[in-house]
XYZ file of C-alpha atoms in Angstrom:
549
model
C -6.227 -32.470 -40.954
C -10.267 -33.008 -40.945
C -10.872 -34.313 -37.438
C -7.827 -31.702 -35.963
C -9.781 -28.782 -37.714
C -13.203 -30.254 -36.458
C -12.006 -29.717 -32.663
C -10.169 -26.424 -33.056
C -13.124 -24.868 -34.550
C -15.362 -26.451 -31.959
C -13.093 -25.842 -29.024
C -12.886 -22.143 -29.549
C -16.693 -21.596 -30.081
C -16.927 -22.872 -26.776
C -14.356 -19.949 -25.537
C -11.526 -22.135 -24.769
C -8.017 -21.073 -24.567
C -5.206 -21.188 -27.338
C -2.887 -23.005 -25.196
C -6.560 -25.561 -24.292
C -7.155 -25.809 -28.609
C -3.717 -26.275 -29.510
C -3.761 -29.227 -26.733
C -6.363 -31.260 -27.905
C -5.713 -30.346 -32.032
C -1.856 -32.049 -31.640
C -4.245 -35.114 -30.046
C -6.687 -35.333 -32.595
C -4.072 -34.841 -35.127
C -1.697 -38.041 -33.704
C -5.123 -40.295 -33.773
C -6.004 -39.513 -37.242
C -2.642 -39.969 -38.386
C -2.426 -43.607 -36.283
C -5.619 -44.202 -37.676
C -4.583 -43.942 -41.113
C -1.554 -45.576 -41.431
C -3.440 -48.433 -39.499
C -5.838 -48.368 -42.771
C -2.468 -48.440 -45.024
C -0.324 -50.583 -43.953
C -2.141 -53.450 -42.492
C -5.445 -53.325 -45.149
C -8.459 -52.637 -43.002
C -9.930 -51.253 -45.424
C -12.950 -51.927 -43.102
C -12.307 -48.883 -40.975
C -11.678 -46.654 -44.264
C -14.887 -45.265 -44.177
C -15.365 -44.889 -40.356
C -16.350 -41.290 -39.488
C -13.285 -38.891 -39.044
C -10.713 -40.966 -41.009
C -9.903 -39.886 -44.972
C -8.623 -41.795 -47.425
C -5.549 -41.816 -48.385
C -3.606 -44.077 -50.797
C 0.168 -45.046 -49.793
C 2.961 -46.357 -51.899
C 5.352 -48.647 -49.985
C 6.788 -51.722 -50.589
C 4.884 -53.960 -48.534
C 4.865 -57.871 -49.695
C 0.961 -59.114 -49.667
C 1.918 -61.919 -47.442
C 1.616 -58.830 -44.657
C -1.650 -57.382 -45.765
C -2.709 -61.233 -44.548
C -1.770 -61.109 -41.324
C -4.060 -58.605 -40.353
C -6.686 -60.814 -40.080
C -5.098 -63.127 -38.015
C -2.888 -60.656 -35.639
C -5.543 -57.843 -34.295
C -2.861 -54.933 -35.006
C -5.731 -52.601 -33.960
C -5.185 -53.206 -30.571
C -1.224 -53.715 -30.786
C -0.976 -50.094 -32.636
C -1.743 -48.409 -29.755
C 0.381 -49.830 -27.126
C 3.272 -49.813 -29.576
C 2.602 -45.929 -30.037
C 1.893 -45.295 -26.236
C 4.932 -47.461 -25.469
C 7.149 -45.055 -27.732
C 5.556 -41.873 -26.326
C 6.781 -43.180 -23.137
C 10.022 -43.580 -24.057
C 10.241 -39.963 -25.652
C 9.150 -38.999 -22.752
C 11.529 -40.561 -20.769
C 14.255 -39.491 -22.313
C 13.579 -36.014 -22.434
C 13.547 -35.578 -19.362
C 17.450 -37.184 -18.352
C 18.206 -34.689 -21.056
C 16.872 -32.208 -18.646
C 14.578 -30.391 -20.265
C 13.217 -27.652 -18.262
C 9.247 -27.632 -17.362
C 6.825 -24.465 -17.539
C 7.908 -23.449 -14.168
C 11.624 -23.319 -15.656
C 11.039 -21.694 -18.959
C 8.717 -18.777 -17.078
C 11.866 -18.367 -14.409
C 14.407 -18.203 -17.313
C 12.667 -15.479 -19.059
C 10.858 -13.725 -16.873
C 11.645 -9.893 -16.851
C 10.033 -6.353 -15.330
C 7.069 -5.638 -16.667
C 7.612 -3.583 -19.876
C 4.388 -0.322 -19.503
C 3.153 0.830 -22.608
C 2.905 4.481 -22.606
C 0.708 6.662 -21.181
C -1.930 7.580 -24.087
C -2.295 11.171 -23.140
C 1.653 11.231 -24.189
C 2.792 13.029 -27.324
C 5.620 9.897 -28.309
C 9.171 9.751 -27.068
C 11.689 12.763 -27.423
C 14.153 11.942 -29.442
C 18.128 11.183 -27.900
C 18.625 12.225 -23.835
C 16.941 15.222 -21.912
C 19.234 18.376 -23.340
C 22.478 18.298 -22.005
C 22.757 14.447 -19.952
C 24.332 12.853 -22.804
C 27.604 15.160 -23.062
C 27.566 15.864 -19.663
C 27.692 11.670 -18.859
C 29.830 11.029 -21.360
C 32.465 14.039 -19.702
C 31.826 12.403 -16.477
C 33.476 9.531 -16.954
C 33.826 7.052 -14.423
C 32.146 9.964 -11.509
C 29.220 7.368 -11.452
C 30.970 4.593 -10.109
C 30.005 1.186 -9.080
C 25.948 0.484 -8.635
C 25.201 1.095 -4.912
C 25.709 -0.938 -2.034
C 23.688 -3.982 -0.551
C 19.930 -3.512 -0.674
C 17.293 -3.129 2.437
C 18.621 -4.639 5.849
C 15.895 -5.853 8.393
C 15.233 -2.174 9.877
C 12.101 -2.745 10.706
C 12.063 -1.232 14.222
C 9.915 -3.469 16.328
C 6.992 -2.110 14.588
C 3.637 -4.543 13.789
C 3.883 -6.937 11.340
C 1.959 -5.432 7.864
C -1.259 -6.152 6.783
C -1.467 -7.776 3.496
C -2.752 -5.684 0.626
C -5.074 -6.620 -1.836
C -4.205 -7.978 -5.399
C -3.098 -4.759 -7.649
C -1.024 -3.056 -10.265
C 1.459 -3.087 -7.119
C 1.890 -7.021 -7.196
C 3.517 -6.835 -10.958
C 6.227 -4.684 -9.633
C 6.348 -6.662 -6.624
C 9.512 -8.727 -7.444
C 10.998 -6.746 -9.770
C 12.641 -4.040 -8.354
C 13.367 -4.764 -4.416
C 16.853 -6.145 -4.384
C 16.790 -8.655 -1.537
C 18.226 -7.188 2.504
C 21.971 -8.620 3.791
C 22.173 -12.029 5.496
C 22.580 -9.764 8.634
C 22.150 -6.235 9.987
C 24.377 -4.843 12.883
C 21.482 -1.592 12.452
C 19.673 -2.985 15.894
C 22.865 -3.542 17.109
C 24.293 -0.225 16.634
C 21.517 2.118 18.003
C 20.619 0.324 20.919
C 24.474 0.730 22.058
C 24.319 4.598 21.272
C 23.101 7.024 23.775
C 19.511 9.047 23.484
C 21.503 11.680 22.205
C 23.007 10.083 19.687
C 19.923 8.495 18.310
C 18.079 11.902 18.233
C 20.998 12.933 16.222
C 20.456 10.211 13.840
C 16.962 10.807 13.385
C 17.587 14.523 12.234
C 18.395 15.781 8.792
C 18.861 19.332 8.638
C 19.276 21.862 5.619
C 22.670 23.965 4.306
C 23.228 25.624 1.740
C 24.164 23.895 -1.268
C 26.484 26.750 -2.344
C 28.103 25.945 1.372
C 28.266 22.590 1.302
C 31.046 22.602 4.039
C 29.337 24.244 6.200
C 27.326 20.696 7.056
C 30.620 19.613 8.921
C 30.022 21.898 12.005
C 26.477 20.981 12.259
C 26.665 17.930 11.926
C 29.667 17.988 14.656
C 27.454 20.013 16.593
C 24.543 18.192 16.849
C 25.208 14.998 15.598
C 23.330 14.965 12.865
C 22.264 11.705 11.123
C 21.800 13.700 7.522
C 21.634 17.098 6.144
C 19.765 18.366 2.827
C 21.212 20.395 0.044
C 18.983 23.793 0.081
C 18.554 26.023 -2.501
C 19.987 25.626 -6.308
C 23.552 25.177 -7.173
C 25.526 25.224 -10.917
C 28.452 23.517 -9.040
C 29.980 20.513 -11.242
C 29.440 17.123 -10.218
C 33.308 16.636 -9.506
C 33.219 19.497 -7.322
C 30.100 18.328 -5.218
C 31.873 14.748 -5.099
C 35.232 16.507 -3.537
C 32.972 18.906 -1.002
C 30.505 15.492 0.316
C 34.285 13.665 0.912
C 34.955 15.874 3.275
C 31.473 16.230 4.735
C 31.729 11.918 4.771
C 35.117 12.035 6.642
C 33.886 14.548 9.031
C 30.654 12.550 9.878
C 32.609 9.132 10.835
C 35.505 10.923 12.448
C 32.829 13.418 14.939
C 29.673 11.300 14.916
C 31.620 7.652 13.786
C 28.830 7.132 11.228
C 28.617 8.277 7.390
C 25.845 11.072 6.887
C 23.262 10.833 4.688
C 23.024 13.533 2.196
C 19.950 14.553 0.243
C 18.819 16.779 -2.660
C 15.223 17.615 -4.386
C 16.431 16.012 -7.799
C 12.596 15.853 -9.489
C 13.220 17.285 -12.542
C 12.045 20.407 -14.513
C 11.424 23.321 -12.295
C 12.549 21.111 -9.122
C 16.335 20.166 -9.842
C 18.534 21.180 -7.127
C 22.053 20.403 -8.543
C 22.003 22.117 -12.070
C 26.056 22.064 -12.804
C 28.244 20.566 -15.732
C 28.017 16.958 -15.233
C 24.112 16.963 -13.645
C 22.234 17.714 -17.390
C 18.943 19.116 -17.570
C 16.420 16.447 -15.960
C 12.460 17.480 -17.490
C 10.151 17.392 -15.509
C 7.697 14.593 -14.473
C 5.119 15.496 -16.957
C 6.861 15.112 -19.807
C 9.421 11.953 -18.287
C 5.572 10.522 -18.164
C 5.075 10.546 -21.597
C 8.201 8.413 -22.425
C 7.651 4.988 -22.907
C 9.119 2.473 -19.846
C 12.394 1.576 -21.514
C 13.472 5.002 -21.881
C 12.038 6.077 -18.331
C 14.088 3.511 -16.996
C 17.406 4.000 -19.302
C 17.143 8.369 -18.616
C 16.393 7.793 -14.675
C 19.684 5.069 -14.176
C 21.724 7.575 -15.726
C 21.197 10.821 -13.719
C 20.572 8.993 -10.637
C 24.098 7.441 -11.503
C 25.690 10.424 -11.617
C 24.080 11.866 -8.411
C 25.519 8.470 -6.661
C 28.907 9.404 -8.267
C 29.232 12.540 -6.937
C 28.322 11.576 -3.094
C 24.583 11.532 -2.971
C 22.857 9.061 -0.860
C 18.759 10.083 -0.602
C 16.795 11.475 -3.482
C 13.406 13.219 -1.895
C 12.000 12.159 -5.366
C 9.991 10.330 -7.345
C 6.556 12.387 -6.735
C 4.037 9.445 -6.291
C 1.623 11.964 -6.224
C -1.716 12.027 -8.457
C -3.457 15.038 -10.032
C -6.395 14.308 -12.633
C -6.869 16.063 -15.791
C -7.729 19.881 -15.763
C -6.938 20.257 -12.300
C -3.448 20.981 -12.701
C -3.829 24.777 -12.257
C -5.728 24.502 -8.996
C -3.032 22.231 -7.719
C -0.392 24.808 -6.565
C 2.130 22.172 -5.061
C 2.247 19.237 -7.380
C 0.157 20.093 -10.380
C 0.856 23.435 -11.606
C 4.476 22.724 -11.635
C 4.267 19.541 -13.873
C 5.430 17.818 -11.072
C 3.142 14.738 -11.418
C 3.792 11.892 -13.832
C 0.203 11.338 -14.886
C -3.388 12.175 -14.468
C -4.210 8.866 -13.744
C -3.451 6.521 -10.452
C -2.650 3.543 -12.691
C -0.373 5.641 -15.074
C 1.297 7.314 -12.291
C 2.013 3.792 -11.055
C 3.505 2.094 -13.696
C 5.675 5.590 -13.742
C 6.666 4.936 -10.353
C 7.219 1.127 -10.738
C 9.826 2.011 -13.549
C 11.525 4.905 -11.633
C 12.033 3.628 -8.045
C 14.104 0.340 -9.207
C 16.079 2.421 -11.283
C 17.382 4.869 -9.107
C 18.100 2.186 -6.498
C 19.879 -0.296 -9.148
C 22.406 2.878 -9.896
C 23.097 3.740 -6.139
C 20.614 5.886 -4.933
C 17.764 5.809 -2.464
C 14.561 6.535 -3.612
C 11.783 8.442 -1.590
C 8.320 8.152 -3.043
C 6.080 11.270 -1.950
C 4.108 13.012 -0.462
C 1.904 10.424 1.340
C -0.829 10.000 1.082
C -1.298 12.382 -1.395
C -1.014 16.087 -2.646
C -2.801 15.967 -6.023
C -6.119 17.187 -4.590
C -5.274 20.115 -2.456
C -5.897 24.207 -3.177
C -3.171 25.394 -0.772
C 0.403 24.638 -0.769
C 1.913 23.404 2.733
C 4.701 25.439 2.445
C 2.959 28.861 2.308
C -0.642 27.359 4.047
C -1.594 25.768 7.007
C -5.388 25.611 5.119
C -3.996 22.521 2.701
C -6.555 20.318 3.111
C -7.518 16.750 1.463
C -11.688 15.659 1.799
C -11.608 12.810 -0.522
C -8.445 10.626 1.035
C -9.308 7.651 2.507
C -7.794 4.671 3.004
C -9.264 2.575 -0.174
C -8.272 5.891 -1.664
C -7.370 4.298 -5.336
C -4.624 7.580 -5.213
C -2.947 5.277 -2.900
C -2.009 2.795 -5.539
C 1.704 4.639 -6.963
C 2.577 4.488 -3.527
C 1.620 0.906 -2.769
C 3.621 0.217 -5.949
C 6.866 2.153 -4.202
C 6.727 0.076 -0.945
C 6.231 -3.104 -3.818
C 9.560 -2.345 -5.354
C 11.513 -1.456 -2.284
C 11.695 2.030 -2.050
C 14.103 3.343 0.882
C 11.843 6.095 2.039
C 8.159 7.620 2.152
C 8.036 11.017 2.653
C 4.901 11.997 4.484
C 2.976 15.430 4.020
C 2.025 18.104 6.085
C -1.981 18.556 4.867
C -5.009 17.283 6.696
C -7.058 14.244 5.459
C -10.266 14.797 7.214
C -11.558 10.905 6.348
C -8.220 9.503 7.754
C -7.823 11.812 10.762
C -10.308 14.719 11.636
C -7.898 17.260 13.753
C -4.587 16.214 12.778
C -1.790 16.743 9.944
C -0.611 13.582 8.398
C 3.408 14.116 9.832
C 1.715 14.026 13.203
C -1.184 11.544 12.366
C -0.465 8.089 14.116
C -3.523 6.646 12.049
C -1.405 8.090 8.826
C 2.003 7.604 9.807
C 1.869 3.845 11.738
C -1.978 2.757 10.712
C -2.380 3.518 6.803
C 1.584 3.710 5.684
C 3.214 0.830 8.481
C 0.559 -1.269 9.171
C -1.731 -1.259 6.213
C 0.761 -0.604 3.068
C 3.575 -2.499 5.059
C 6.212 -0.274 4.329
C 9.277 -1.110 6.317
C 11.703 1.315 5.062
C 12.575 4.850 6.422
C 9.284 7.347 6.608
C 10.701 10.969 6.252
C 8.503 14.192 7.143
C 7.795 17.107 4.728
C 9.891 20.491 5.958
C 9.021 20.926 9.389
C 11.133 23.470 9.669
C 9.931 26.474 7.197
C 6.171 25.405 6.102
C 3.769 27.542 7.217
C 1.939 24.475 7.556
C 3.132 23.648 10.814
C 4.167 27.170 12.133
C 1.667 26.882 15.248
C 3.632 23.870 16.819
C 6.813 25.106 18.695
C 9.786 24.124 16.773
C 10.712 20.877 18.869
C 7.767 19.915 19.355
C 7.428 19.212 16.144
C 10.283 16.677 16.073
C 8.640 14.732 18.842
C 5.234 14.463 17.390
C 6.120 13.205 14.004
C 8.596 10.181 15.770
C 5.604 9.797 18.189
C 3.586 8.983 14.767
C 5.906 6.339 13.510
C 8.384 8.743 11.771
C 11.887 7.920 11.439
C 14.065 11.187 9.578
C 12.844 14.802 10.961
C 13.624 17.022 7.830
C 13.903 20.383 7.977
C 15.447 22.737 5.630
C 16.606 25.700 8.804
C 20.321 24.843 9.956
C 19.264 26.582 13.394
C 16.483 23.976 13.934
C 19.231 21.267 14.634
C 19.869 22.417 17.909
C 15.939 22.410 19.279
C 14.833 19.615 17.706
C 17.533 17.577 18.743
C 17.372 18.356 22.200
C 13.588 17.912 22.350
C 13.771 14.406 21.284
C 16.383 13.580 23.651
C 14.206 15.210 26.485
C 11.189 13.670 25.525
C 12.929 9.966 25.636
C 14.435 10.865 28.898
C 10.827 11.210 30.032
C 8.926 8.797 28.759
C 10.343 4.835 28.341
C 7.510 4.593 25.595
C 8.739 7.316 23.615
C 12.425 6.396 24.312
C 11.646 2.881 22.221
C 9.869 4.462 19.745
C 13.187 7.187 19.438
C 15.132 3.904 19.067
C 13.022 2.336 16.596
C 13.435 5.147 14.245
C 17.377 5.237 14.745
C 17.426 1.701 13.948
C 15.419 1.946 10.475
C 17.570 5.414 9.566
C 20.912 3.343 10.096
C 19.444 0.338 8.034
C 19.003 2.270 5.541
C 22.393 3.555 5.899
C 24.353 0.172 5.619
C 22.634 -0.703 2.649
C 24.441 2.410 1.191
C 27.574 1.501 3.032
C 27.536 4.342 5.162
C 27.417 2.249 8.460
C 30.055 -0.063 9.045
C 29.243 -3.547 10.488
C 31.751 -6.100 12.005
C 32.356 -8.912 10.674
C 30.987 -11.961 12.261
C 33.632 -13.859 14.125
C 34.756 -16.672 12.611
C 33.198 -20.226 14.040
C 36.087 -21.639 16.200
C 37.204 -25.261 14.989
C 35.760 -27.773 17.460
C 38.754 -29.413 19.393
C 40.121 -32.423 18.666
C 38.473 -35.497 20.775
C 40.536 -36.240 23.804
C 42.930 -39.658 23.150
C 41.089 -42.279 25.746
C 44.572 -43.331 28.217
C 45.102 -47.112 28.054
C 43.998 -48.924 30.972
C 46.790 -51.079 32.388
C 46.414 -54.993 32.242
C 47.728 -57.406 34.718
């Protein structure tokens, strides 16, 4: 129509929006149509030639006798009312039917954020990584259920978190975090164990994965709360699933919680269970070239299978961040294709794809190694001379790991280099303004923050062995990892000394227990009461009659 085309050419020279033109075209559109069939039907022929309105001719059997009346009756200004009066009634009617508003249709089909892939990606491999398919489809029913009830309220007493600016992090920021139970007996729990038994819980210690058994006298021993799988293992995933049973019924028979029990399960030269059932995984590199629905589809179904065979904690995804042509000087992260991008915001929308997945299937997800290994010459494990100049804390490296925390991730794992901006002397496990200041406070993460090996790095070789259990806790760290069975034993024992010592430290000790067993009933490894039922109120006494003379 004339005057409809008129305003949507006008309207979007003047930059408005399509939802703005197509607006104000459907009301242009209903005038010129009411405006012409007032011209037709009741012969006012005198407005045929106003501006806007076109002629048209009509052919309906109207008697003259009404073409009369319109210069007695002024149907000019009846037309309107009649048409706003049966607007209103549309209106009116649509909405007893129910019809939902904006706010409705967005919450019906609203849905993750779909990433388009990363441009410096070749296109997607065609079928599953080399192996996963068969392997799954053997598997059978290994993978089980999805995994328990999400986050409980582990929070520890910490400070409330500072709110983070607007980023890529707020698109994943309701997408992926499945929400806590009604109630969490975590608190509960630690503060009735003993110091010893919370420095227990705050230890994971490595075996052997070719031994897994072997975890059931350490963890007797020294009450462990966790141990890591060490080394590489060709074991099937129905044998790993019958070996963590037992290491399961050991831990709640000796220590009367379940154990947590975690693997480096990256991908590519990083895969720590490599048997029939597990598949090859590739490695981050190349997972990063895959577009989001096949990231997500690939990740649920390994980390499915690692749930199914007993696996709680995955010390994957790397959130870390190397750029383009660096990758050789990068001997940790980049030279192993570890990394799923070369950019922050591609190694984001990586990260917000992978985390919800492998929690959906049953397994925790730990984003490291905060705040960052992407820049570093040295490797920790073989350096004590890793060192980060450029970190600080409007680092935009920061952003896949802001994105982690947005989607719920279960654990941080923090990194043994030094970040001269963030803390001149100090290695980030030991780094309050790291640990509590940058990760707690200013990322508000609440989950469980996990060290880098303290036990074998060479990074941390000049602290005495449980000394470095007490500093990382003392920095707002929850699990102690290391990957040396015999460092159960010292660090164990220092923690417990230290709280014995100092009341400060003993809160802190219980702080981290707490968040370690939240993050154990949300995998159903720490059972909770249930709440006692709400006695019926008794009956209302029956008043006694008063005698009457």
């Amino acid at each position: 129509m004339a005057v409809a085309s008129e305003v949507a050419v006008a309207r979007e020279g003047e930059g408005a929006s399509e939802g703005e033109v197509a607006s104000e075209v459907e009301v242009a559109s209903e005038v010129e149509v009411a405006s012409e069939v007032e011209v037709a039907v009741f012969g006012l022929s005198r407005r045929a030639s106003a501006p806007g309105i076109r002629h048209r001719r009509w052919y309906l059997p109207i008697p003259d006798w009404l073409y009369g009346l319109g210069e007695v009756v002024p149907f000019r200004l009846l037309l309107p009312a009649l048409l706003a009066t049966v607007l209103g009634l549309v209106v009116v009617v649509a909405r007893a039917h129910g019809s939902p508003g904006d706010g409705d249709a967005t919450r019906a089909t609203a849905t993750r954020p779909t990433l388009a892939p990363d441009p410096s990606g070749s296109g997607l491999p065609a079928g599953l990584p080399t192996g996963l398919d068969a392997d799954l489809d053997a598997l059978g029913a290994l993978s089980g259920e999805s995994g328990g009830s999400s986050a409980s309220d582990g929070t520890g007493g910490r400070p409330g978190p500072t709110a983070p600016a607007a980023t890529v992090a707020d698109r994943f920021a309701a997408s992926g975090a499945r929400p806590g139970p009604t109630a969490s007996c975590a608190p509960a729990r630690a503060a009735a164990m003993s110091i010893e038994q919370q420095a227990g819980q705050v230890m994971m210690i490595g075996v052997p994965v070719t031994n897994v058994r072997s975890a059931i006298a350490l963890i007797r021993q020294s009450r462990l709360g966790g141990v890591f799988l060490a080394g590489r293992s060709t074991q099937s995933a129905a044998g790993l699933r019958d070996d963590l049973r037992a290491v399961q019924d050991a831990a709640r028979r000796d220590v009367g919680v379940g154990a947590h029990i975690a693997v480096d399960q990256e991908g590519g030269q990083v895969q720590t269970l490599q048997g029939p059932g597990f598949g090859t995984i590739p490695s981050a590199v190349e997972q990063g070239r895959w577009d989001a629905a096949t990231l997500r589809s690939r990740t649920a179904a390994w980390a499915g299978v690692l749930a199914g065979a007993g696996v709680t904690l995955d010390l994957a995804p790397v959130a870390d961040t190397v750029a383009a042509g660096t990758a050789r000087s990068n001997p940790p992260i980049g030279a192993y294709g570890r990394n799923f991008g070369t950019a922050a915001s591609a190694v984001a929308g990586d990260i917000g794809v992978v985390v919800p997945a492998m929690q959906d299937s049953g397994l925790l997800a730990t984003a490291k190694h905060f705040p960052g290994l992407g820049r570093v010459h040295q490797n920790t494990d073989t350096s004590a001379a890793a060192v980060d100049d450029a970190a600080t804390t409007t680092d935009p490296n920061l952003e896949p790991f802001r994105v982690a925390v947005s989607t719920g991730t279960a654990a941080v794992m923090v990194s043994l280099a030094r970040y001269p901006k963030l803390d001149p002397a100090t290695p980030a496990a030991f780094s309050a303004p790291v640990v509590t200041g940058l990760l707690h406070d200013q990322l508000g993460f609440r989950g469980v923050i996990v060290s880098d090996d303290l036990g074998s790095a060479v990074a941390v070789q000049s602290v005495p062995v449980g000394e470095r259990a007490v500093r990382f806790v003392a920095a707002g760290g929850d699990l102690v990892l290391s990957v040396r069975g015999a460092d159960a034993a010292p660090m164990t024992a220092a923690l417990a000394a230290e709280a014995h010592r100092s009341p400060v430290f003993a809160r802190r000790l219980a702080d981290a227990a707490t968040a370690v067993l939240a993050s154990k009933q949300r995998q159903g490894l720490l059972d909770c009461p249930a709440a006692a039922p709400t006695p019926a109120p008794a009956p209302a006494p029956t008043p006694t009659p008063v005698p009457t003379r």
